[in-house]
Amino acid sequence: MSKKILIVTECFYPEEFKINELALEWKNKGYHVDVLTMVPSYPKSEIFDGYKNKWFQKDNWNDIAIYRVKAVTGYKKSLFKKLLKYFAFMFMGSVISLKIGKKYDYIFGFQVGPLTGMVPAVILKQFYKKPVTLWIQDIWPDSVYAYGFKKTKFLEYFLNCFVKYVYKHASNFAISAKGFEQKIIPYLNDKKEIIYATNWADYLNKNLEKFVLSDDDKIHFTFAGNIGKVQNLDNIILAFGSLEESLLDKTQLNIIGDGSYLEKLKSIVKERKFRNIVFWGRKPREEIYKYLEASDLLIVSLINKEIFSLTVPAKTQTYIAARKPILGIINGEAQNIIKENNLGLVASPNNIQEIKTIFKIAISLDTQDRKAYSENCEFLTNTVFNKETIINNLLELLKRG
């Protein structure tokens, strides 16, 4: 009889996250895979077409049973609803987890958002002694403070106790960025295995019809992904918009995606009368390659906060797989990957003049430079960021739990 795996994740198909591919791969290897998640609503904070926002429902995707609990909507514009969404999944997910969890051999938590979402996973070790592996994509409590919550003594005490509780009841950990290890260890009372399992690139359909980002011949810089305050796009727009007219004439900044900060960015462009900055809106993930392929350089960026210096945005691997030079307007681990592997150019995220300078350098890159960056991207995709290797490593870690 095949071993049974329960995946606990706030987001799952049809929402677009790596956990979808992971679940399919494990099922195809002969494991019985079920998922505990919410009714899909990310990123628009609206329930997806074809779904009803019930307190509990069960559906099926590619022979994977999906247990869903009610999702709080409207969180895109409301901090209260965002917090309510997190706690709602923690409590409702835990009820369902305790009800169904006894039959599984392994529990796998995909922590792509707040750590509260991992409580329905770790309680299965606490109550049923099940092995629990957490794949950490975001570090608490650091990310709480990074998003603007004031670090009071009470909040710090509460969050530290909560993190210790979750980590205590995890068997082992996979981390998407190497810097996360130093943040996890202080919360552990005993030694637990921690492996580095970065995100792999999104699937890129390279058979799509060719696309052009402008009718005239320009050098195209492109950012693709979630558009929030932490993506630092306001500084990128300010740097690009202040380029000399002669440079602006031959280049274009493309912003592809949607998010809570999009309207603010549009107002900056309008108020300052910046030109050659185009907002394309959100595009289907399966079509994203044609936009990346039509670009000359791809931008990855985050604001200058310590927690984000430990983070490698998932889009980084997708950019690398697209074999395009990268502009890393970011500190820490992501910047190190770009510099150490010679994948492109980097700048400090809070230094607008420095960002402006690398735009100028990038515009003047010759064909040989771009080719070298592209070849280095291809090598990295086939080695460190190899999807099959990462998925196998996660499975072996789960079995060791």
XYZ file of N, CA and C in Angstrom, residues 141-142 144-146 148-157 159-160 183 187 306:
60
model
N 9.747 35.808 13.462
C 8.849 36.965 13.426
C 9.366 38.133 12.579
N 10.524 37.967 11.948
C 11.151 39.070 11.223
C 10.226 39.699 10.183
N 7.035 39.866 10.146
C 5.951 40.636 10.778
C 6.388 42.081 10.973
N 7.600 42.253 11.507
C 8.122 43.611 11.717
C 8.436 44.290 10.383
N 8.901 43.526 9.424
C 9.248 44.087 8.118
C 8.032 44.672 7.414
N 5.712 46.276 8.871
C 5.277 47.516 9.510
C 4.736 47.410 10.917
N 4.666 46.200 11.496
C 4.176 46.087 12.864
C 5.259 46.540 13.840
N 4.861 47.374 14.798
C 5.812 47.913 15.757
C 6.265 46.827 16.720
N 7.565 46.767 16.958
C 8.150 45.718 17.800
C 8.039 46.098 19.271
N 6.876 45.849 19.860
C 6.672 46.087 21.286
C 7.114 44.854 22.076
N 7.305 45.025 23.367
C 7.722 43.903 24.215
C 6.670 42.803 24.220
N 5.404 43.201 24.265
C 4.334 42.203 24.284
C 4.293 41.422 22.975
N 4.342 42.151 21.840
C 4.284 41.477 20.535
C 5.488 40.568 20.346
N 6.667 41.057 20.743
C 7.879 40.254 20.608
C 7.778 38.967 21.433
N 7.299 39.080 22.665
C 7.160 37.911 23.538
C 6.161 36.924 22.934
N 5.105 36.600 19.764
C 5.573 35.998 18.520
C 6.680 34.976 18.766
N 7.594 35.291 19.678
C 8.674 34.344 19.985
C 8.129 33.030 20.552
N 18.222 32.038 11.348
C 17.032 32.581 11.997
C 16.209 31.493 12.691
N 15.395 29.233 17.787
C 14.083 28.840 18.303
C 13.971 27.335 18.565
N 16.279 43.838 6.627
C 17.136 42.683 6.929
C 16.500 41.362 6.520
